[in-house]
Short mmCIF file of C-alpha atoms and ligand atoms in Angstrom, two decimals:
data_model
loop_
_atom_site.label_atom_id
_atom_site.label_comp_id
_atom_site.label_asym_id
_atom_site.label_seq_id
_atom_site.Cartn_x
_atom_site.Cartn_y
_atom_site.Cartn_z
CA MET A 895 96.60 104.00 128.08
CA LYS A 896 94.79 104.22 124.91
CA TYR A 897 94.91 106.51 121.67
CA PHE A 898 92.30 107.61 119.30
CA ILE A 899 93.11 109.19 115.82
CA ILE A 900 90.75 111.06 113.96
CA THR A 901 91.88 112.01 110.45
CA PHE A 902 90.51 114.37 107.99
CA GLY A 903 91.70 115.67 104.55
CA CYS A 904 93.73 113.58 102.09
CA GLN A 905 96.11 110.61 101.70
CA MET A 906 98.99 112.58 102.89
CA ASN A 907 96.98 113.17 106.44
CA LYS A 908 96.10 109.26 106.48
CA SER A 909 99.72 108.51 105.98
CA ASP A 910 100.82 110.85 108.62
CA SER A 911 98.11 109.14 111.02
CA GLU A 912 99.84 106.05 110.43
CA ARG A 913 103.30 107.45 111.63
CA ILE A 914 101.20 109.25 114.55
CA ALA A 915 99.83 105.46 115.61
CA SER A 916 103.23 104.05 115.51
CA VAL A 917 104.94 106.56 117.34
CA LEU A 918 102.14 106.35 120.03
CA GLU A 919 102.39 102.58 120.28
CA SER A 920 106.47 102.60 120.73
CA ALA A 921 105.73 105.10 123.27
CA GLY A 922 103.27 102.21 125.09
CA TYR A 923 99.73 103.60 123.86
CA LYS A 924 97.28 100.79 122.54
CA SER A 925 94.80 101.74 119.92
CA ALA A 926 91.16 102.51 121.14
CA LEU A 927 88.41 100.88 119.34
CA LYS A 928 86.01 103.65 120.44
CA ILE A 929 86.67 107.48 121.08
CA ASP A 930 85.08 106.88 124.73
CA GLU A 931 87.95 104.70 125.47
CA ALA A 932 90.62 106.88 124.68
CA ASP A 933 93.16 108.61 127.09
CA LEU A 934 94.53 110.48 123.86
CA ILE A 935 92.64 111.77 121.31
CA VAL A 936 94.61 113.14 118.21
CA VAL A 937 92.68 115.16 115.72
CA ASN A 938 94.79 115.36 112.25
CA MET A 939 92.88 118.23 110.43
CA CYS A 940 92.69 119.55 106.89
CA SER A 941 92.64 123.47 106.36
CA VAL A 942 92.57 123.30 102.49
CA ARG A 943 88.82 124.13 102.31
CA LYS A 944 86.82 126.05 105.00
CA SER A 945 84.48 122.81 105.22
CA ALA A 946 87.23 120.50 105.77
CA ALA A 947 88.68 122.87 108.50
CA ASP A 948 84.85 123.11 110.21
CA ARG A 949 85.18 119.40 110.84
CA ALA A 950 87.92 119.89 113.46
CA TYR A 951 85.51 122.28 115.34
CA GLY A 952 82.88 119.60 114.79
CA VAL A 953 84.53 117.26 117.02
CA LEU A 954 84.73 119.73 120.01
CA PRO A 955 81.31 119.00 121.36
CA LYS A 956 82.10 115.21 121.82
CA PHE A 957 85.59 116.25 123.68
CA GLU A 958 83.35 118.24 126.05
CA LYS A 959 80.93 115.43 126.74
CA LEU A 960 84.10 112.95 127.26
CA LYS A 961 85.66 115.64 129.75
CA ILE A 962 82.59 115.65 131.77
CA LYS A 963 82.25 112.07 132.20
CA LYS A 964 85.68 112.33 133.49
CA ASP A 965 85.01 115.08 136.09
CA SER A 966 81.79 113.15 137.32
CA SER A 967 83.24 109.48 137.48
CA GLY A 968 86.91 110.44 138.34
CA SER A 969 87.79 107.06 136.59
CA LYS A 970 89.86 106.19 133.74
CA GLN A 971 89.18 109.39 131.60
CA GLN A 972 91.03 111.40 134.46
CA ASN A 973 94.06 111.68 132.09
CA LEU A 974 92.22 112.61 128.66
CA LYS A 975 94.57 114.74 126.59
CA THR A 976 93.52 116.17 123.29
CA VAL A 977 96.26 116.73 120.80
CA LEU A 978 95.56 118.84 117.16
CA THR A 979 97.92 118.17 114.43
CA GLY A 980 97.81 118.19 110.70
CA CYS A 981 97.30 121.34 108.32
CA VAL A 982 96.72 123.93 111.17
CA LEU A 983 96.80 127.46 109.86
CA LYS A 984 98.12 130.47 112.11
CA LYS A 985 94.96 132.28 112.10
CA ASP A 986 93.01 128.97 113.66
CA ARG A 987 96.11 128.12 116.03
CA LYS A 988 94.89 130.53 118.77
CA LYS A 989 91.15 129.41 118.55
CA PHE A 990 92.21 126.05 119.13
CA THR A 991 94.73 126.76 121.65
CA GLU A 992 91.82 127.05 124.25
CA LYS A 993 90.29 123.73 122.90
CA PHE A 994 92.93 121.46 122.77
CA ASP A 995 95.57 120.55 125.33
CA PHE A 996 98.37 120.51 122.56
CA ILE A 997 98.93 121.57 118.92
CA LEU A 998 101.71 119.38 117.72
CA ASP A 999 103.54 119.49 114.28
CA VAL A 1000 103.55 116.34 112.65
CA LYS A 1001 107.16 117.08 111.69
CA ASN A 1002 108.30 117.01 115.08
CA LEU A 1003 106.70 113.97 115.80
CA SER A 1004 109.73 112.20 117.47
CA LYS A 1005 109.37 114.51 120.19
CA TRP A 1006 105.67 113.91 120.98
CA PRO A 1007 106.30 111.25 123.43
CA GLU A 1008 108.40 113.59 125.55
CA ILE A 1009 105.79 116.54 125.32
CA LEU A 1010 102.94 113.93 126.21
CA GLY A 1011 104.82 112.60 129.26
CA SER A 1012 105.74 109.14 127.80
CA ASN A 1013 108.80 107.21 126.83
CA PRO A 1014 110.93 106.33 124.66
CA PRO A 1015 110.87 108.88 121.94
CA PRO A 1016 111.98 107.32 118.45
CA LYS A 1017 115.41 107.31 117.53
CA THR A 1018 115.14 109.62 114.32
CA ASP A 1019 114.40 113.19 114.19
CA ASN A 1020 113.09 113.15 110.35
CA TYR A 1021 109.40 111.75 110.77
CA LEU A 1022 109.18 110.32 107.52
CA LYS A 1023 111.90 107.88 108.52
CA ILE A 1024 109.68 106.52 111.05
CA GLU A 1025 107.96 103.33 110.28
CA PRO A 1026 104.29 103.72 109.88
CA LYS A 1027 101.79 101.51 111.31
CA TYR A 1028 99.98 100.70 107.68
CA SER A 1029 96.17 100.46 107.94
CA ASN A 1030 96.25 97.44 106.21
CA ASN A 1031 98.20 94.69 104.94
CA PHE A 1032 98.10 95.02 101.26
CA SER A 1033 98.13 98.74 100.24
CA ALA A 1034 100.42 101.27 101.50
CA PHE A 1035 100.76 104.93 101.32
CA VAL A 1036 104.39 105.93 100.89
CA PRO A 1037 104.95 109.72 101.11
CA ILE A 1038 108.12 110.71 99.11
CA MET A 1039 108.06 114.36 99.70
CA THR A 1040 106.23 116.75 101.82
CA GLY A 1041 105.04 120.24 101.16
CA CYS A 1042 104.78 122.83 98.02
CA ASN A 1043 106.74 125.45 96.54
CA ASN A 1044 103.93 126.57 94.05
CA PHE A 1045 101.84 129.04 96.10
CA CYS A 1046 98.59 128.77 93.64
CA ALA A 1047 96.46 131.63 94.58
CA TYR A 1048 93.82 129.59 96.47
CA CYS A 1049 95.74 127.34 98.45
CA VAL A 1050 97.04 126.98 102.19
CA VAL A 1051 99.37 124.03 101.67
CA PRO A 1052 102.63 126.05 101.08
CA TYR A 1053 101.58 128.00 104.47
CA ALA A 1054 100.54 124.79 106.10
CA ARG A 1055 103.06 122.27 105.23
CA GLY A 1056 105.87 124.53 104.26
CA SER A 1057 108.45 124.08 101.40
CA GLU A 1058 109.04 121.01 99.23
CA VAL A 1059 111.31 118.26 101.01
CA SER A 1060 112.03 115.28 99.08
CA ARG A 1061 112.93 112.05 101.04
CA PRO A 1062 116.39 110.27 99.58
CA ALA A 1063 115.51 107.73 96.90
CA GLU A 1064 117.26 104.80 98.58
CA GLU A 1065 114.97 105.47 101.78
CA ILE A 1066 112.00 105.17 99.58
CA ILE A 1067 113.15 102.01 97.92
CA CYS A 1068 114.13 100.31 101.17
CA GLU A 1069 110.46 100.88 102.38
CA VAL A 1070 108.96 99.78 99.18
CA GLY A 1071 111.09 96.80 99.15
CA ASN A 1072 110.11 95.74 102.63
CA LEU A 1073 106.56 96.15 101.82
CA ILE A 1074 106.85 94.02 98.71
CA LYS A 1075 108.51 91.34 101.21
CA ARG A 1076 105.71 91.46 103.24
CA GLY A 1077 103.27 90.79 100.26
CA TYR A 1078 101.88 94.36 99.95
CA LYS A 1079 100.22 94.40 96.49
CA GLU A 1080 99.56 98.14 95.75
CA ILE A 1081 101.82 101.20 96.44
CA TRP A 1082 101.08 104.68 96.59
CA LEU A 1083 103.56 107.15 96.18
CA LEU A 1084 102.36 110.45 97.61
CA GLY A 1085 103.46 114.19 97.61
CA GLN A 1086 101.47 117.26 96.93
CA ASN A 1087 103.47 117.37 93.63
CA VAL A 1088 105.06 113.73 93.34
CA ASN A 1089 106.69 114.81 90.06
CA SER A 1090 108.57 117.79 91.32
CA TYR A 1091 110.47 115.06 93.44
CA ASN A 1092 114.25 115.93 92.98
CA SER A 1093 116.45 113.66 95.17
CA ILE A 1094 116.68 111.89 91.71
CA SER A 1095 114.20 112.76 89.11
CA PHE A 1096 110.65 111.34 89.53
CA SER A 1097 110.89 108.88 86.46
CA GLN A 1098 113.97 107.60 87.60
CA LEU A 1099 112.30 106.87 91.02
CA LEU A 1100 109.32 105.26 89.17
CA LYS A 1101 112.01 102.95 87.29
CA LYS A 1102 113.66 102.03 90.30
CA ILE A 1103 110.61 100.98 92.16
CA ASN A 1104 109.35 99.37 89.07
CA ASP A 1105 112.75 97.04 89.28
CA ILE A 1106 111.91 95.74 92.88
CA PRO A 1107 110.97 92.03 92.29
CA GLY A 1108 107.16 91.03 92.86
CA GLU A 1109 103.85 91.33 91.93
CA PHE A 1110 102.41 94.68 92.88
CA TRP A 1111 101.03 97.88 91.49
CA ILE A 1112 102.41 101.42 91.37
CA ARG A 1113 100.31 104.43 91.72
CA PHE A 1114 101.24 107.94 92.73
CA THR A 1115 99.31 111.32 93.24
CA SER A 1116 99.15 114.27 92.90
CA SER A 1117 100.96 115.36 89.62
CA HIS A 1118 101.49 118.97 88.56
CA PRO A 1119 100.98 119.59 84.85
CA LYS A 1120 103.92 122.09 84.78
CA ASP A 1121 106.46 119.31 85.82
CA PHE A 1122 105.18 116.42 83.72
CA SER A 1123 107.87 115.39 81.49
CA ASP A 1124 108.03 113.51 78.19
CA GLU A 1125 110.39 111.09 79.96
CA LEU A 1126 107.87 110.58 82.75
CA ILE A 1127 105.19 109.76 79.99
CA GLU A 1128 107.83 107.13 78.43
CA VAL A 1129 108.60 105.64 81.84
CA MET A 1130 104.88 105.27 82.93
CA ALA A 1131 104.13 103.38 79.45
CA ASP A 1132 107.32 101.26 80.07
CA CYS A 1133 107.20 100.21 83.36
CA LYS A 1134 104.90 97.42 83.81
CA LYS A 1135 103.94 98.01 87.33
CA VAL A 1136 103.02 101.45 86.84
CA THR A 1137 99.08 101.60 86.59
CA GLU A 1138 97.29 103.33 84.07
CA TYR A 1139 95.58 105.86 86.25
CA LEU A 1140 96.60 109.57 86.54
CA ASN A 1141 95.35 112.48 88.53
CA LEU A 1142 96.42 115.71 86.62
CA PRO A 1143 94.67 118.28 88.27
CA VAL A 1144 93.85 121.21 85.84
CA GLN A 1145 91.76 123.47 88.27
CA SER A 1146 89.86 125.51 85.56
CA GLY A 1147 89.52 125.45 81.97
CA ASP A 1148 90.21 129.00 81.05
CA ASN A 1149 93.59 130.49 80.63
CA GLU A 1150 92.84 134.10 82.34
CA ILE A 1151 91.58 132.42 85.33
CA LEU A 1152 94.66 129.82 85.39
CA LYS A 1153 96.71 132.86 85.39
CA LYS A 1154 95.11 134.25 88.27
CA MET A 1155 95.25 130.96 90.19
CA ASN A 1156 98.91 130.99 89.54
CA ARG A 1157 98.77 128.00 87.68
CA PRO A 1158 101.74 128.37 85.13
CA TYR A 1159 100.39 126.74 82.14
CA THR A 1160 97.55 127.06 79.41
CA ILE A 1161 94.90 124.97 78.42
CA GLU A 1162 96.50 124.35 75.11
CA TYR A 1163 99.61 123.11 76.99
CA TYR A 1164 97.18 120.90 79.14
CA LYS A 1165 95.26 119.59 76.21
CA ASN A 1166 98.71 118.48 74.38
CA LEU A 1167 99.90 116.83 77.40
CA VAL A 1168 96.85 114.77 77.62
CA LYS A 1169 97.29 113.91 73.85
CA LYS A 1170 100.82 112.79 74.41
CA ILE A 1171 100.04 110.69 77.50
CA ARG A 1172 97.16 109.06 75.57
CA LYS A 1173 99.30 108.35 72.85
CA LYS A 1174 101.93 106.36 74.69
CA ILE A 1175 99.28 104.98 77.25
CA PRO A 1176 95.99 104.41 75.41
CA ASP A 1177 94.30 102.87 78.20
CA ILE A 1178 94.97 105.55 80.86
CA ALA A 1179 92.29 106.61 82.89
CA LEU A 1180 92.42 110.16 83.67
CA SER A 1181 90.99 112.18 86.84
CA THR A 1182 91.41 115.97 87.51
CA ASP A 1183 90.72 118.62 90.34
CA ILE A 1184 88.44 121.61 89.55
CA ILE A 1185 87.84 124.51 91.35
CA VAL A 1186 84.39 126.58 90.45
CA GLY A 1187 83.60 129.89 91.23
CA PHE A 1188 87.29 131.21 91.51
CA PRO A 1189 87.10 135.03 92.35
CA GLY A 1190 86.03 136.63 89.06
CA GLU A 1191 84.93 133.67 87.30
CA THR A 1192 82.28 134.64 84.69
CA GLU A 1193 79.92 132.62 83.09
CA LYS A 1194 82.07 132.78 79.86
CA GLN A 1195 85.03 131.36 81.67
CA PHE A 1196 83.20 128.55 83.46
CA GLU A 1197 82.10 127.85 79.82
CA ASN A 1198 85.55 127.03 78.77
CA THR A 1199 85.84 124.57 81.59
CA ILE A 1200 82.55 122.87 80.42
CA LYS A 1201 84.13 122.68 77.29
CA LEU A 1202 87.37 121.17 78.05
CA PHE A 1203 85.24 118.54 80.44
CA LYS A 1204 83.51 117.63 77.32
CA GLU A 1205 86.80 117.52 75.11
CA ILE A 1206 89.06 115.43 77.58
CA LYS A 1207 86.08 113.20 78.96
CA PHE A 1208 87.53 112.53 82.16
CA ASP A 1209 86.90 109.16 84.03
CA MET A 1210 86.74 110.89 87.52
CA ALA A 1211 86.76 114.78 88.73
CA TYR A 1212 87.17 116.16 91.93
CA ILE A 1213 85.15 119.06 91.69
CA PHE A 1214 85.49 121.74 94.45
CA LYS A 1215 83.52 125.07 95.16
CA TYR A 1216 86.19 127.80 95.70
CA SER A 1217 86.73 128.33 99.38
CA PRO A 1218 88.52 131.48 100.36
CA ARG A 1219 91.40 130.61 102.66
CA PRO A 1220 92.96 133.14 105.06
CA GLY A 1221 96.24 134.25 104.03
CA THR A 1222 96.29 133.41 100.41
CA ALA A 1223 96.53 135.58 97.69
CA ALA A 1224 92.79 134.86 96.25
CA ALA A 1225 91.33 135.61 99.68
CA LYS A 1226 92.35 139.41 98.90
CA MET A 1227 90.47 139.16 95.66
CA GLU A 1228 86.89 140.19 95.20
CA ASP A 1229 84.65 137.16 95.86
CA THR A 1230 82.23 137.47 93.11
CA VAL A 1231 80.56 134.41 92.37
CA PRO A 1232 77.65 133.58 95.14
CA GLN A 1233 77.75 130.21 96.88
CA LYS A 1234 74.36 129.25 95.27
CA GLU A 1235 76.07 129.77 91.51
CA ARG A 1236 79.24 127.84 92.56
CA GLY A 1237 76.67 125.10 93.45
CA ARG A 1238 75.09 125.30 90.36
CA ARG A 1239 78.44 125.26 88.43
CA GLU A 1240 79.44 122.14 90.21
CA LYS A 1241 76.26 120.39 89.28
CA VAL A 1242 76.76 121.18 85.75
CA LEU A 1243 80.49 119.75 85.67
CA THR A 1244 79.20 116.73 87.53
CA GLU A 1245 76.39 115.80 85.08
CA ILE A 1246 78.94 115.96 82.25
CA LEU A 1247 81.39 113.90 84.26
CA LYS A 1248 78.56 111.38 84.79
CA GLU A 1249 78.15 110.90 81.00
CA THR A 1250 82.09 110.81 80.16
CA ALA A 1251 82.71 108.59 82.83
CA LEU A 1252 79.79 106.06 81.93
CA GLU A 1253 81.05 106.26 78.01
CA ASN A 1254 84.40 105.31 79.25
CA ASN A 1255 83.35 102.63 81.44
CA LYS A 1256 81.21 100.98 78.86
CA LYS A 1257 84.52 100.25 76.95
CA TYR A 1258 85.24 97.54 79.89
CA ILE A 1259 82.11 95.36 79.19
CA ASN A 1260 82.93 91.66 78.46
CA LYS A 1261 86.54 92.48 79.11
CA GLU A 1262 88.56 90.33 81.61
CA ILE A 1263 90.52 92.41 83.66
CA GLU A 1264 92.55 92.25 86.89
CA VAL A 1265 91.34 93.93 90.06
CA LEU A 1266 92.71 94.10 93.53
CA VAL A 1267 90.10 93.37 96.05
CA GLU A 1268 89.85 96.24 98.64
CA ASN A 1269 86.83 95.93 100.68
CA LYS A 1270 84.07 93.75 101.44
CA LYS A 1271 80.69 95.33 100.63
CA SER A 1272 78.09 92.92 102.35
CA SER A 1273 78.41 89.18 103.21
CA ASN A 1274 79.10 87.75 99.54
CA SER A 1275 79.68 91.29 97.83
CA TRP A 1276 83.22 92.54 96.89
CA LEU A 1277 84.67 95.81 96.17
CA GLY A 1278 87.89 96.09 94.19
CA LYS A 1279 89.89 98.36 92.05
CA THR A 1280 91.21 97.95 88.45
CA ARG A 1281 94.70 99.14 87.29
CA THR A 1282 92.74 102.21 86.05
CA HIS A 1283 91.44 102.66 89.59
CA LYS A 1284 87.75 101.85 88.60
CA ASN A 1285 85.64 100.36 91.22
CA VAL A 1286 84.54 96.96 90.59
CA GLN A 1287 81.79 95.32 92.42
CA PHE A 1288 81.18 91.28 92.38
CA GLU A 1289 80.36 88.33 94.11
CA SER A 1290 82.30 85.64 95.84
CA LYS A 1291 81.76 83.41 99.16
CA GLU A 1292 85.72 83.40 99.36
CA ASN A 1293 87.60 85.73 101.45
CA LEU A 1294 89.58 87.75 98.82
CA LEU A 1295 90.58 90.76 100.47
CA GLY A 1296 93.98 92.02 99.31
CA GLN A 1297 94.25 89.71 96.46
CA PHE A 1298 94.37 90.22 92.78
CA VAL A 1299 91.52 88.47 90.94
CA LYS A 1300 90.37 88.18 87.35
CA ILE A 1301 86.75 89.80 86.87
CA LYS A 1302 84.73 89.64 83.54
CA ILE A 1303 83.17 92.83 83.29
CA THR A 1304 79.02 92.73 82.79
CA ASN A 1305 77.99 96.33 83.47
CA ALA A 1306 78.97 99.77 83.44
CA LEU A 1307 77.96 102.54 85.73
CA PRO A 1308 79.34 106.15 85.87
CA TRP A 1309 81.15 105.59 89.44
CA GLY A 1310 82.06 101.93 88.96
CA LEU A 1311 81.55 98.58 86.97
CA LYS A 1312 80.17 95.43 88.18
CA GLY A 1313 81.37 91.87 87.10
CA GLU A 1314 81.78 88.11 87.80
CA ILE A 1315 84.51 86.35 88.87
CA LEU A 1316 86.42 84.06 86.76
N1 SAM B 717 98.98 119.77 94.61
C1 SAM B 717 97.71 119.08 93.75
C2 SAM B 717 97.85 120.06 92.48
O1 SAM B 717 98.19 121.01 92.58
O2 SAM B 717 97.09 119.76 91.68
C3 SAM B 717 96.46 119.38 94.85
C4 SAM B 717 96.40 119.33 96.06
S1 SAM B 717 95.44 120.36 97.06
C5 SAM B 717 95.61 119.75 98.55
C6 SAM B 717 93.93 119.41 96.34
C7 SAM B 717 92.79 120.03 95.75
O3 SAM B 717 92.11 120.97 96.72
C8 SAM B 717 93.50 120.96 94.83
O4 SAM B 717 93.85 120.40 93.63
C9 SAM B 717 92.28 122.12 94.38
O5 SAM B 717 91.40 121.77 93.53
C10 SAM B 717 91.53 122.16 95.73
N2 SAM B 717 91.36 123.14 96.75
C11 SAM B 717 92.80 123.97 97.20
N3 SAM B 717 92.61 124.81 97.48
C12 SAM B 717 90.94 125.14 97.47
C13 SAM B 717 90.45 126.19 97.81
N4 SAM B 717 90.31 127.47 98.58
N5 SAM B 717 88.90 126.18 97.34
C14 SAM B 717 88.59 125.01 96.64
N6 SAM B 717 89.26 123.96 96.47
C15 SAM B 717 90.66 123.98 96.78
FE1 SF4 B 718 98.28 123.77 96.46
FE2 SF4 B 718 98.96 124.27 94.11
FE3 SF4 B 718 100.72 123.29 95.78
FE4 SF4 B 718 98.74 121.92 94.54
S1 SF4 B 718 100.39 122.95 93.47
S2 SF4 B 718 99.33 122.13 97.00
S3 SF4 B 718 97.06 123.42 94.57
S4 SF4 B 718 99.80 125.33 96.23
#
C-alpha cells in the first residue's frame, strides 16, 4: 500500500504533512513517488486565501481520472482512498464530503490508521508528540504551538486551527536535541504566533535551545508585533545560534485599517519596535506580511503603507491581495476595493520592495559570509541561505547539500545574492 501527500499552504502545513507521513508509514504504507501509484492520497489544504482553498478543488479532476483508471483495469487502484485534511472551513466541509472519502483532523492523527482500516495506531493522542518523517536531513520544522487566539478580522486561522496550545518546553528541547545529534544544521520553530508561546516565555525557550551543544542555526516564524518583548530582543541579540532574520507582519501601514483589522498596535508602535530591534541587532533582515485592498482601504490609507515601506526598507515582504473569507468579521464589511485596484496596489509595493531589497543586498558585496546549502540549482550550481535568510547562488563541483560553506558575495539582486565559494 502506497500513500501520496499533496501539501498546500504554510510551513505549519508542511510540518503537519511530515507527521502524517510518519503515521502512515508506521501503519504499513510506503511513500509513492508518483500520485498514480498511490492507494491513499492525502490533500493537506490551506484556507487562508480563496486562491489557496481553490487549489484543493484543483486536484479533484486528477482524482476522477485515477478512479476511472481503477474501474476499467480493476487493478491495484481498486482501493484508492482520498483524505482531505489541514485548514478546512466548516462551509467547505459539506462540499468536500462528496469529493473525498474522508475529511480528517490532523489533531486526531493517531486515530487515522484505525479510521483508514490499518494498524497499529501510534501510542500518543497528542499529534505533536508523534515523531515526524522530516523532509531532509539538515533543516527541520519544529512546531512549538498551534492555533491562534487573535481573531484578526480577515483571518480564518482561529476558526480552522482552534485556540492556541503551546507544547511543553521539555518536549521541544528533546526534539531539537535529537535533531542536532543527527546532524541537523537549521531548526525552524513554528507557530501562528511563536512569541505568544506560553509554556515558558518564548525568549526563555530560545535561550534553552541556544544552549544545546552543536553548530546549528535557530529560526522562527511568525511573530506578532504585539507580543514582541524587550527581553526577546535582548535574547535574540545575545544568542549566537539565533539568526539575524525576522518576519514581523505589519499587515497595513495605516492606523485606522489596523484597528479595523483588529491588529492591536499602531504604526508608531511598530516603527519604534523595528528601531529597538535594529539598535540591538544591526544586521537583522526584516520581512513582513501585508494585505492590500482590505475593505474600506482608501488611496490615502494605502499611501500610508507606501510610506511605511519606504521608511522601513524591508528585505522581503509577502504582499497579499485581500481575500474575503467566510465566517470572518471582515467578510461582513463592505468590500470597496476592486480586484484590479488590489492588483495595482500589490504591484506598487512590489516595486518599492524591489528597490529597498536591492539596496540592502548591495551591502553584502565583497563580504565573506556563511551560507547553508539548501538546493542544487543545476549541475554545478547551488542555492543556499545566509543567516539573514537571503538566497545565495554559487558554483561548486562538490556535493555540498546541507553543509555550511563560506561564500564571498560578488553580486546583489533584489531577491538574492551571487558569490564564489572560498
Ligand atoms: N500569524 C501571523 C500574523 O499574524 O502575522 C500570520 C499567519 S497568516 C496564516 C499568513 C498571512 O496571510 C497573514 O500575515 C496575512 O498577511 C495573510 N492573510 C491572512 N488572511 C488573509 C486574507 N483573508 N486575505 C489576504 N491575506 C490574508
Ligand atoms: Fe491570523 Fe491574526 Fe492569528 Fe495571524 S494573528 S494567524 S493573522 S488571526
